Short mmCIF file of C-alpha atoms in Angstrom, two decimals:
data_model
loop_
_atom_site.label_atom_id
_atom_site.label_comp_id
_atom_site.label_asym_id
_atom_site.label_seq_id
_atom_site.Cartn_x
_atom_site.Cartn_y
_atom_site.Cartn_z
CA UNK P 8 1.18 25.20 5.29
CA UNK P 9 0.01 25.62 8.51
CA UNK P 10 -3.39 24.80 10.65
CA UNK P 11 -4.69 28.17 10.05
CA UNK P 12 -4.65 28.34 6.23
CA UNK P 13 -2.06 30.29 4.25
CA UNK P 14 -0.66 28.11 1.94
CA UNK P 15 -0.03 29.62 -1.75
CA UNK P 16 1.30 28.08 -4.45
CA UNK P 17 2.50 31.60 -6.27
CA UNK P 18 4.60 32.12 -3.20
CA UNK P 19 6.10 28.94 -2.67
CA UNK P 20 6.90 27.96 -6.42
CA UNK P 21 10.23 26.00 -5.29
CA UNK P 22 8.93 24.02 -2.16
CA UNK P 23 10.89 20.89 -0.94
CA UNK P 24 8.87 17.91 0.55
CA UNK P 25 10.76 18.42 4.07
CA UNK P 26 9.42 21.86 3.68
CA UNK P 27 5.72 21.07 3.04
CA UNK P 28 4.52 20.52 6.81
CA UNK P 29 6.10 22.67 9.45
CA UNK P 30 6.41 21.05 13.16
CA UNK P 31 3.38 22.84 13.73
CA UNK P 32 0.65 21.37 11.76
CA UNK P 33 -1.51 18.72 12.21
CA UNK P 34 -3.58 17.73 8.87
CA UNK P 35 -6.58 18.42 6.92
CA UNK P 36 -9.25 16.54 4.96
CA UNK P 37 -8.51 16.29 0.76
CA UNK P 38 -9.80 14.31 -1.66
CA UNK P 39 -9.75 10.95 -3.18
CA UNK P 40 -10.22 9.40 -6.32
CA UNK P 41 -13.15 6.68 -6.57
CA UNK P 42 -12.34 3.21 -7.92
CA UNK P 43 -11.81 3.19 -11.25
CA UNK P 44 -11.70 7.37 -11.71
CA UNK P 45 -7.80 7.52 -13.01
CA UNK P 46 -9.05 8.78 -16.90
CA UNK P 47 -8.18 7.79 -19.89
CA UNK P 48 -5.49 8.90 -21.18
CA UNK P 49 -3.62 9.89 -18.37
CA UNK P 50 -0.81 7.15 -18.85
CA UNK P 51 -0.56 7.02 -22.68
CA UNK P 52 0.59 3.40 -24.72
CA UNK P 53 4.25 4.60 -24.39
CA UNK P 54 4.43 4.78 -20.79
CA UNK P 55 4.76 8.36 -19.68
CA UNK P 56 2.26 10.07 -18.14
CA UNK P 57 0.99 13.32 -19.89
CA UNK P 58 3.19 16.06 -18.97
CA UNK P 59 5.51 13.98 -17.01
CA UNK P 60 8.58 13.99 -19.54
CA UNK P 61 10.51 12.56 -16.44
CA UNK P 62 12.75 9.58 -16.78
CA UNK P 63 11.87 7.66 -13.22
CA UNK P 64 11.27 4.07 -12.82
CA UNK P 65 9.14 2.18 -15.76
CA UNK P 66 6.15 1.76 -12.96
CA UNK P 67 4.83 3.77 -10.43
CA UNK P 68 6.27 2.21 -6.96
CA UNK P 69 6.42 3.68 -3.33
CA UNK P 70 10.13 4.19 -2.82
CA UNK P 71 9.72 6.17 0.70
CA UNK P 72 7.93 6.52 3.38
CA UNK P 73 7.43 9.23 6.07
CA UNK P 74 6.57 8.93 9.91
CA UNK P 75 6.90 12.81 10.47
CA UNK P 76 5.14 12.35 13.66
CA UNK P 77 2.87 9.20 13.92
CA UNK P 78 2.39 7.19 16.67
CA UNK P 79 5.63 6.23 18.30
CA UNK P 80 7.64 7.86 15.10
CA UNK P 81 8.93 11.16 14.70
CA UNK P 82 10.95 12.47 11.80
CA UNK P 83 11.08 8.73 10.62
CA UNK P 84 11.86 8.82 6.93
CA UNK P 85 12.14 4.92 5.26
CA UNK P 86 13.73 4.17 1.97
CA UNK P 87 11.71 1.12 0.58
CA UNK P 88 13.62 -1.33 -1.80
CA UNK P 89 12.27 -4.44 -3.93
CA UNK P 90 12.04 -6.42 -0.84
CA UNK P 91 12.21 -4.21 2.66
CA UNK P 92 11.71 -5.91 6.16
CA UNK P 93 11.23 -4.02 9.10
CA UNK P 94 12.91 -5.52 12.44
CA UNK P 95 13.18 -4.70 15.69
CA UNK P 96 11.78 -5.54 19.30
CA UNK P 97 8.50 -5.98 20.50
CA UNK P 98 6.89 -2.21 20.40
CA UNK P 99 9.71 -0.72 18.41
CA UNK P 100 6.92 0.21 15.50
CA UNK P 101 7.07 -2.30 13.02
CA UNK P 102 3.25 -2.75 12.58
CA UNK P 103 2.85 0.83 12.74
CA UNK P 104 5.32 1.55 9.76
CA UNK P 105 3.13 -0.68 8.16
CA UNK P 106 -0.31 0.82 9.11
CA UNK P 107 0.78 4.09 8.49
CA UNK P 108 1.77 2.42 4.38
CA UNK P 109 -1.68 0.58 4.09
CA UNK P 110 -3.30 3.66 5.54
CA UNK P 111 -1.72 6.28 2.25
CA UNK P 112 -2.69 3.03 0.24
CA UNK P 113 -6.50 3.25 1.44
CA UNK P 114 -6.73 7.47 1.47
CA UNK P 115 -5.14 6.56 -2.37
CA UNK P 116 -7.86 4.44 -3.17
CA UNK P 117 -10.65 6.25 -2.11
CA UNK P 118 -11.51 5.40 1.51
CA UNK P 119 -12.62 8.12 3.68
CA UNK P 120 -10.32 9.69 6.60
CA UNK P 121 -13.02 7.73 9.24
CA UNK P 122 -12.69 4.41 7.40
CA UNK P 123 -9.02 4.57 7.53
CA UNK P 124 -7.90 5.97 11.03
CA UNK P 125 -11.34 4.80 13.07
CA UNK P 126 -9.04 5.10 16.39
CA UNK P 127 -6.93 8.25 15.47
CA UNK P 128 -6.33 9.00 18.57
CA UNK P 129 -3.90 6.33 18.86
CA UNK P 130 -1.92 7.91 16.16
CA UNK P 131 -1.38 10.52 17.53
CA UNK P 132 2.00 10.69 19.15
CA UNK P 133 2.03 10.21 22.99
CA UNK P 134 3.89 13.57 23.83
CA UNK P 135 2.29 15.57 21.46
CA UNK P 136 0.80 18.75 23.18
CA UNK P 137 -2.54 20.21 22.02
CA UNK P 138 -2.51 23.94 20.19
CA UNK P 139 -4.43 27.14 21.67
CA UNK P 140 -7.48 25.27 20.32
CA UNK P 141 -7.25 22.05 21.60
CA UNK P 142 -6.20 20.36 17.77
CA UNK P 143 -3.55 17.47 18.04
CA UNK P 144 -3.29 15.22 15.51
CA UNK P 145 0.01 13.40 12.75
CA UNK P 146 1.40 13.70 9.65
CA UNK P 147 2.50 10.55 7.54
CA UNK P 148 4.03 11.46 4.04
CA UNK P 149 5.63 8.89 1.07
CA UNK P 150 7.57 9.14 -2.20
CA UNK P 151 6.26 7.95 -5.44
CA UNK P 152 8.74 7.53 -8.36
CA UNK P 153 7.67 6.53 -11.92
CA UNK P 154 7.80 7.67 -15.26
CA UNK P 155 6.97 11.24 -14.11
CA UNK P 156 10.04 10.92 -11.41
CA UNK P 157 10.22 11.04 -7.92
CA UNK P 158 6.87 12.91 -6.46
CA UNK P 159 6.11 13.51 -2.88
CA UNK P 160 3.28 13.43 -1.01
CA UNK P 161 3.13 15.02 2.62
CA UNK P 162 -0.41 15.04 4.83
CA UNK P 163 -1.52 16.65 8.08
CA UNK P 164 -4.23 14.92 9.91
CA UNK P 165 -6.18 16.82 12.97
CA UNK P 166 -7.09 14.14 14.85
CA UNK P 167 -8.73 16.18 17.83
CA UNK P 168 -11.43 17.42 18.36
CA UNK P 169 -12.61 16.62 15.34
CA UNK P 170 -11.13 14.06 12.43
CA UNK P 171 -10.19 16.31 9.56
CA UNK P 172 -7.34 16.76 6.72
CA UNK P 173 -5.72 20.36 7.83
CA UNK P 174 -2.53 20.26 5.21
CA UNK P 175 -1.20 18.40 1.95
CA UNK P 176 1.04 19.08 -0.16
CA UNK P 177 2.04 17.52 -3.66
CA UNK P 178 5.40 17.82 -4.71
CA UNK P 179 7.22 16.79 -8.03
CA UNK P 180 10.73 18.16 -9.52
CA UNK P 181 11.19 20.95 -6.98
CA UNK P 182 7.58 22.48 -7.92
CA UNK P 183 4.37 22.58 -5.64
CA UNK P 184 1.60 21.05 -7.36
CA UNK P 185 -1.53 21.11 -4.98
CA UNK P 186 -1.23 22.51 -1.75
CA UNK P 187 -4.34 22.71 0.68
CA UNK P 188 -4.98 23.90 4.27
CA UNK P 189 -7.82 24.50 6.59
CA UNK P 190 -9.29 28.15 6.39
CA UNK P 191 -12.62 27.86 8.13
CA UNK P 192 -12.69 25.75 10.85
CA UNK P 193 -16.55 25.82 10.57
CA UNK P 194 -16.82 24.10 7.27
CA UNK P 195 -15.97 20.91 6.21
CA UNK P 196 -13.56 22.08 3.41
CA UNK P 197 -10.04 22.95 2.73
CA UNK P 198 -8.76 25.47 0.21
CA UNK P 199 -6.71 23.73 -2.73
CA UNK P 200 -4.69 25.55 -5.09
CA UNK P 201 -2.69 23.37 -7.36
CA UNK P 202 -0.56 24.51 -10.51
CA UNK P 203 -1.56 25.63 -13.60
CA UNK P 204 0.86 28.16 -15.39
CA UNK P 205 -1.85 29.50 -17.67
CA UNK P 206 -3.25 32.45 -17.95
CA UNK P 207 -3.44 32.13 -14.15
CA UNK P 208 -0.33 30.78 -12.30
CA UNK P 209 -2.98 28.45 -9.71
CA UNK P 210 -6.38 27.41 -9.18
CA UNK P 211 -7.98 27.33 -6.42
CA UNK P 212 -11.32 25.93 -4.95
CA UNK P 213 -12.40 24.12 -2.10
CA UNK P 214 -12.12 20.36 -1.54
CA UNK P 215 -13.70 17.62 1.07
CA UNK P 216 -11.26 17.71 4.50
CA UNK P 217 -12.07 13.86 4.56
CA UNK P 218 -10.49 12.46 1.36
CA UNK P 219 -7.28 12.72 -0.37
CA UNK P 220 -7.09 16.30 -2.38
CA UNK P 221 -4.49 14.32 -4.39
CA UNK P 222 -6.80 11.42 -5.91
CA UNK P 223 -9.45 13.74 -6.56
CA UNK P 224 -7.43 16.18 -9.30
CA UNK P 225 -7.77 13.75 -11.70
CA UNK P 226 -11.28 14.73 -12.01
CA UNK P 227 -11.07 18.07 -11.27
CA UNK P 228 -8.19 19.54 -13.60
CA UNK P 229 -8.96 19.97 -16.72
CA UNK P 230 -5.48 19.20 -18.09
CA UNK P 231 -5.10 22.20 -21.11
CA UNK P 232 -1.99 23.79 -19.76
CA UNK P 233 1.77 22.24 -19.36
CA UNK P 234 1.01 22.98 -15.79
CA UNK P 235 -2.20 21.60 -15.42
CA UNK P 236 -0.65 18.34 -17.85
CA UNK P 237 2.11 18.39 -15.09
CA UNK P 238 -0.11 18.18 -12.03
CA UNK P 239 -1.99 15.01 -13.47
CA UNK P 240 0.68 13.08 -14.38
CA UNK P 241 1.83 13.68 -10.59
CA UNK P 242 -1.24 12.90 -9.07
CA UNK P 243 -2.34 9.90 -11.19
CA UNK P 244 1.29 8.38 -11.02
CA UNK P 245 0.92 8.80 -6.76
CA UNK P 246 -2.48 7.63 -6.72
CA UNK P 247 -1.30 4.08 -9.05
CA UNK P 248 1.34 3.65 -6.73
CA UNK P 249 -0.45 4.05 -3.83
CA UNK P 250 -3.24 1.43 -4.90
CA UNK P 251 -1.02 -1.15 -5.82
CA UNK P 252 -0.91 -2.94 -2.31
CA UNK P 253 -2.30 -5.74 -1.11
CA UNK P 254 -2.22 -6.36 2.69
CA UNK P 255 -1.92 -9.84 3.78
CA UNK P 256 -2.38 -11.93 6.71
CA UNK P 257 -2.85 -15.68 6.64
CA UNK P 258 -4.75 -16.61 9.48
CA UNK P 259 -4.38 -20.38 9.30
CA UNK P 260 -7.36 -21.32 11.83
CA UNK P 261 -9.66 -20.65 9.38
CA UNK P 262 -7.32 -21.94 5.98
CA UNK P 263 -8.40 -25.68 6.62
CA UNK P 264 -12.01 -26.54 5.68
CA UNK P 265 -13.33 -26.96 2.87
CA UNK P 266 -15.25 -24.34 0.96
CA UNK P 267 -17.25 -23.39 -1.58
CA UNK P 268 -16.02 -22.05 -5.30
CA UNK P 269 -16.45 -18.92 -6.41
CA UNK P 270 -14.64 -16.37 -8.61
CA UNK P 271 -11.45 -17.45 -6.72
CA UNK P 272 -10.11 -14.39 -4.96
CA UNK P 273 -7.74 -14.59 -2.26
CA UNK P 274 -8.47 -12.50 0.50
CA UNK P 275 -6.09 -10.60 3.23
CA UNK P 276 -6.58 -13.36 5.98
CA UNK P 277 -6.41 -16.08 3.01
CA UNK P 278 -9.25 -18.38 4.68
CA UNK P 279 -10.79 -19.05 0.83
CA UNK P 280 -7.12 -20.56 0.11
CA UNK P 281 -8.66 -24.26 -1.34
CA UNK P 282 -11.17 -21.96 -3.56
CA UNK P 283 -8.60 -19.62 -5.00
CA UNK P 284 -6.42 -23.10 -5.66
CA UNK P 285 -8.94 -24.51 -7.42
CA UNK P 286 -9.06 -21.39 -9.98
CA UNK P 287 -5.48 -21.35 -10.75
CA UNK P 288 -5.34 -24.82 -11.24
CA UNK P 289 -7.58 -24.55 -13.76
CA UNK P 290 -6.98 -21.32 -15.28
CA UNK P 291 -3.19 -20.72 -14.31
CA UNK P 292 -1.71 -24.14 -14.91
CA UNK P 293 2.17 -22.91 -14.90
CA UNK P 294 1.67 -20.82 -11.79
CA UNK P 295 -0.27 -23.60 -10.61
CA UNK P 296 2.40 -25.68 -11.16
CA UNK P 297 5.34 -23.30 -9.86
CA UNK P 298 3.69 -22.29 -6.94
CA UNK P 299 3.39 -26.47 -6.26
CA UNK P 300 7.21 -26.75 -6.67
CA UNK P 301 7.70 -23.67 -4.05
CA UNK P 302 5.08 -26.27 -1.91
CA UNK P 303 7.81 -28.56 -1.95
CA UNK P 304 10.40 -26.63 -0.52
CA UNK P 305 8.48 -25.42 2.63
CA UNK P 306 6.27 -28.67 3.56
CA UNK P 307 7.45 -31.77 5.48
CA UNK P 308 7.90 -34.89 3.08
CA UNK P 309 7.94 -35.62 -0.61
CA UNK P 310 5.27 -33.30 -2.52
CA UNK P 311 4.73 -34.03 -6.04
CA UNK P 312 1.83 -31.42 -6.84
CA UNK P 313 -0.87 -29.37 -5.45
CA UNK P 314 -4.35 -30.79 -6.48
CA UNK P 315 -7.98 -30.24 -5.63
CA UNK P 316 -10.52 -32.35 -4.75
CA UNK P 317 -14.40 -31.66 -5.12
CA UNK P 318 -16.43 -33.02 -2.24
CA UNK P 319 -20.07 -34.08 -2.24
CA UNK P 320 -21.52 -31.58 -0.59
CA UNK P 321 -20.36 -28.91 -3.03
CA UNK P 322 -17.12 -27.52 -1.50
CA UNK P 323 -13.74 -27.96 -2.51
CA UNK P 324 -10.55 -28.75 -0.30
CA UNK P 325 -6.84 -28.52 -1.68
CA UNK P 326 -4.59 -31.50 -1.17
CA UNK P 327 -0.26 -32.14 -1.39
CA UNK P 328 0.25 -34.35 -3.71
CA UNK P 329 2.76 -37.27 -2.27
CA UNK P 330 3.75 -39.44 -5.56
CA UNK P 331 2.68 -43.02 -4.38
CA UNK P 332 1.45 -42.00 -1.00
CA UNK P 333 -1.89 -40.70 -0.14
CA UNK P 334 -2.57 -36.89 -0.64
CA UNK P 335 -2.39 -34.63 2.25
CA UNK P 336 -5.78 -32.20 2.54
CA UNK P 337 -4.39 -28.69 3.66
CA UNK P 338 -6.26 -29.22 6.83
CA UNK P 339 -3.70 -31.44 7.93
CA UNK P 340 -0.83 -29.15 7.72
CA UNK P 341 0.99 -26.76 10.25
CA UNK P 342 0.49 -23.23 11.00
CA UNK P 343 3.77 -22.32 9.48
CA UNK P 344 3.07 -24.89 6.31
CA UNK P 345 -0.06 -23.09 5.90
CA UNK P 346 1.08 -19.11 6.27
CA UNK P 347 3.49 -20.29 3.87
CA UNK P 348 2.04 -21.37 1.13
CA UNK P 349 -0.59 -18.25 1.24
CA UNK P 350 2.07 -15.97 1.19
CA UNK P 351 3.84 -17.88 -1.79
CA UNK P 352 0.35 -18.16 -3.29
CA UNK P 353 0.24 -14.18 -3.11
CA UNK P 354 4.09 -13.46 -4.96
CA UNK P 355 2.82 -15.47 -7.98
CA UNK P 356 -0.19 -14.31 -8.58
CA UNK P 357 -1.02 -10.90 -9.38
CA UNK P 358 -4.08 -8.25 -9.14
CA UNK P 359 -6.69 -10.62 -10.63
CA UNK P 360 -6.38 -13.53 -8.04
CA UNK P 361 -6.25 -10.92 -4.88
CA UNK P 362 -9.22 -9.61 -3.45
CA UNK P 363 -7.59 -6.22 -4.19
CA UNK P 364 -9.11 -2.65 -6.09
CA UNK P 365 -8.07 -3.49 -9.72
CA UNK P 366 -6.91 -0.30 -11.33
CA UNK P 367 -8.66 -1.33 -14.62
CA UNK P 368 -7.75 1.64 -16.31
CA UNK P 369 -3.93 1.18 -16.26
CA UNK P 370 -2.26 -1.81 -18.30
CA UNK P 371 -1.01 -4.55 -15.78
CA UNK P 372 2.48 -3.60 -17.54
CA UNK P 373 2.29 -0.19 -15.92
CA UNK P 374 1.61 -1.32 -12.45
CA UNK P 375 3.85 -2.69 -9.77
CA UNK P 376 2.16 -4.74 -6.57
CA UNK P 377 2.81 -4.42 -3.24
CA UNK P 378 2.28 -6.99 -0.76
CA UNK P 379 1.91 -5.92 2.73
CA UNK P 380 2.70 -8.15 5.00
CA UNK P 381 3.24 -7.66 8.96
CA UNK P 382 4.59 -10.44 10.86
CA UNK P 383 5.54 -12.44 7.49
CA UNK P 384 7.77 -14.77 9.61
CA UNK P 385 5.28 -15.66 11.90
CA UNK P 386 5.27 -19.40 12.67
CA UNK P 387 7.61 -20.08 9.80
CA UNK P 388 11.07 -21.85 10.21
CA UNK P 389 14.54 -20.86 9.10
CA UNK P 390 13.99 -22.34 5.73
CA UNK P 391 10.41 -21.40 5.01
CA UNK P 392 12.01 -17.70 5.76
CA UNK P 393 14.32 -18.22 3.18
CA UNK P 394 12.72 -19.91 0.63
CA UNK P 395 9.79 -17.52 0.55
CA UNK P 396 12.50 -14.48 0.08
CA UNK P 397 14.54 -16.03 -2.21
CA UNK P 398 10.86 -16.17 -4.12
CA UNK P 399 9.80 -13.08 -3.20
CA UNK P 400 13.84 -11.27 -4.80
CA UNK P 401 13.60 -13.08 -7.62
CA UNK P 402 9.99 -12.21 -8.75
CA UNK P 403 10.65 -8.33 -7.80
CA UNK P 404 13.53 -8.55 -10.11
CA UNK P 405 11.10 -8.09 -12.95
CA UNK P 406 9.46 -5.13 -11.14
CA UNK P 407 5.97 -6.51 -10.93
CA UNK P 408 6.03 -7.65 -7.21
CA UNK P 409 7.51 -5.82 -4.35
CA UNK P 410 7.38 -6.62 -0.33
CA UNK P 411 7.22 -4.72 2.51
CA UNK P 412 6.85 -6.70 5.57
CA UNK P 413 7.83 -6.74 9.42
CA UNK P 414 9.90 -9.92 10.77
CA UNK P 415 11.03 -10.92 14.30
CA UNK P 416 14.21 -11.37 15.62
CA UNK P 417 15.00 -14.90 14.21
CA UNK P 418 13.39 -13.72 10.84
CA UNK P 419 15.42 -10.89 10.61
CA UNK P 420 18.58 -12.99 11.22
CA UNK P 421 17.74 -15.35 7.93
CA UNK P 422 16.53 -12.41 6.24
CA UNK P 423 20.11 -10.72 6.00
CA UNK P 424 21.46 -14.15 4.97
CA UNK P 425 19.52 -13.53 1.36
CA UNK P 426 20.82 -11.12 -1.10
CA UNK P 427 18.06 -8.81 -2.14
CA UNK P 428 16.56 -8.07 1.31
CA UNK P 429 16.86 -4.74 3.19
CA UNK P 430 16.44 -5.28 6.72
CA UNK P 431 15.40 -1.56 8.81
CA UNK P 432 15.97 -2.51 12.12
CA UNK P 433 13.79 0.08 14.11
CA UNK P 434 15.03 -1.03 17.27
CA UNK P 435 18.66 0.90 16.61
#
């Protein structure tokens, strides 16, 4: 696959992943499927895909991620565990490797190149040289296993003059599934071919160069062949991997007044904390009551429960609970007490409490979150470090949570004190 087109699935039956974008290319613009577009039917009641027949993990989960050349990466290829920190000075790349994750999540989802790189420019590595027509650009690529096995996904991404998908490739047991690449410069298309092994070995038609080719097969293949069954199981296991993350950033400056209920979502900067409090403690009592234990372990002084109080004016405010001793409104608590228990809040909860796109379509049983979180440690102390991962290990255990955060120095230290954590220190 290259910026000028050329890519054919009937000649490159056996492609490898590393294989899929040569130094030379940039990206291109494919499609993406819409909220709630994975069909029916796609992930039958026993848990295998259609067509998959694989024997990879029980849900789909991102277990790598590719900086091929992105930013201040090149050739950068991360395995991602359970629970995976990144480390490493100030400007090493940590938030970056993180970006570049939320950014596959997005295209996944169904966000538009523009909505998801608005400065691509700045993603573009520093040193990277224009071609004869003036195109730089990056290419970011991850790893998908689930029931269907390991698939890959590898993307180009012109990012001058013009914002554009040039090159992706979809990749599952050795086979090239979709492969697109910029033909006419002129339109605002790609050609797509993608595996069929019917009567014809590929189909091909054009696609959007400004959404992910791979979300978008879902609705166009029509899934009658093994092939075609095979490319769908690929595609929808990458896209329910992909939109299983949830980035998350306490900002605690705006965690301490009081607000108003509501259907008790908690956002990425986690300011409607007290309101999404308020719903579990009504309608997740043993979370409720968990998460108030894990309170316990990261606040200053005696806490005895987590309640909520209802103010005149409407609002509601969430209080520690001291035994004996008056409560504690959340408004009164530190930075650190604060990022902590909105990160704890986040492990034990799950798709329906996060302001998150709920992948309706797929039982909860099939699906694996991902919490996103860059500077996790931030403001925390050595214990609040620890106690969160040793929360965060033992809920991934069960496969229904997984972490991938960035840490400073001091976190990283307390991080590789807890069994369970892989620590990528970028700064080596």
């Amino acid at each position: 696959m290259d910026l000028t087109g050329g890519s054919t699935l009937a000649r490159t039956p056996r492609a490898h992943p590393s294989d899929a974008l040569p130094s030379g290319a940039l990206a291109g613009r494919s499609g993406v499927v819409p909220s709630g577009a994975v069909p029916s039917g796609a992930v039958p009641s026993g848990g295998v895909p259609r067509g998959g027949g694989g024997r990879g993990v029980a849900r789909p989960v991102v277990t790598e991620l590719r900086l091929s050349a992105f930013a201040g990466h090149r050739g950068a290829v991360h395995a991602l565990g359970p629970v995976t920190l990144f480390a490493g000075p100030s400007g090493s790349g940590k938030s970056t490797t993180l970006r570049a994750y939320e950014a596959l999540a997005r295209l996944g989802a169904g966000d538009s190149l523009d909505e998801v790189f608005p400065d691509a420019a700045d993603c573009v590595p520093e040193r990277a040289r224009p071609d004869a027509q003036g195109r730089r650009g990056f290419r970011i690529g991850c790893t998908v296993d689930g029931p269907a096995g390991p698939v890959h996904l590898d993307l180009a991404v012109q990012a001058e003059p013009r914002l554009r998908i040039v090159g992706e490739r979809l990749t599952g047991r050795g086979r090239t599934l979709l492969a697109t690449a910029l033909r006419d410069p002129g339109r605002s298309t790609v050609q797509a071919e993608w595996h069929t092994a019917g009567a014809t070995p590929v189909t091909r038609a054009p696609l959007p160069d400004d959404l992910l080719g791979t979300a978008l097969l879902p609705l166009r293949v029509a899934g009658k062949t093994p092939g075609q069954l095979e490319v769908l199981a690929a595609a929808e296991q990458l896209v329910i991997g992909l939109r299983s993350a949830f980035p998350c950033d306490p900002r605690p400056e705006g965690m301490r007044a009081p607000v108003l209920p509501g259907e008790g979502r908690l956002r990425r900067d986690c300011a409607n904390l007290a309101e999404v409090l308020h719903r579990t403690h009504t309608d997740c009592p043993r979370r409720h009551h968990r998460l108030a234990a894990v309170a316990g372990a990261g606040c200053a002084g005696p806490v005895t429960g987590l309640g909520v109080q209802q103010l005149r004016d409407g609002t509601v405010r969430a209080v520690l609970e001291r035994g004996g001793r008056p409560a504690t409104p959340l408004g009164r608590l530190g930075d650190g007490e604060l990022r902590y228990l909105a990160l704890a809040l986040t492990l034990l909860t799950g798709p329906g409490v996060l302001a998150m796109d709920r992948i309706a379509e797929v039982p909860d049983a099939m699906q694996s979150l991902t919490l996103l979180a860059d500077g996790l440690d931030r403001g925390l102390d050595g214990r609040q470090v620890r106690e969160l991962l040793g929360l965060a290990v033992g809920i991934a255990a069960d496969g229904h949570i997984r972490v991938a955060g960035a840490v400073g120095e001091q976190g990283a230290g307390e991080a590789r004190r807890v069994p369970g954590v892989t620590v990528v220190d970028l700064g080596v």
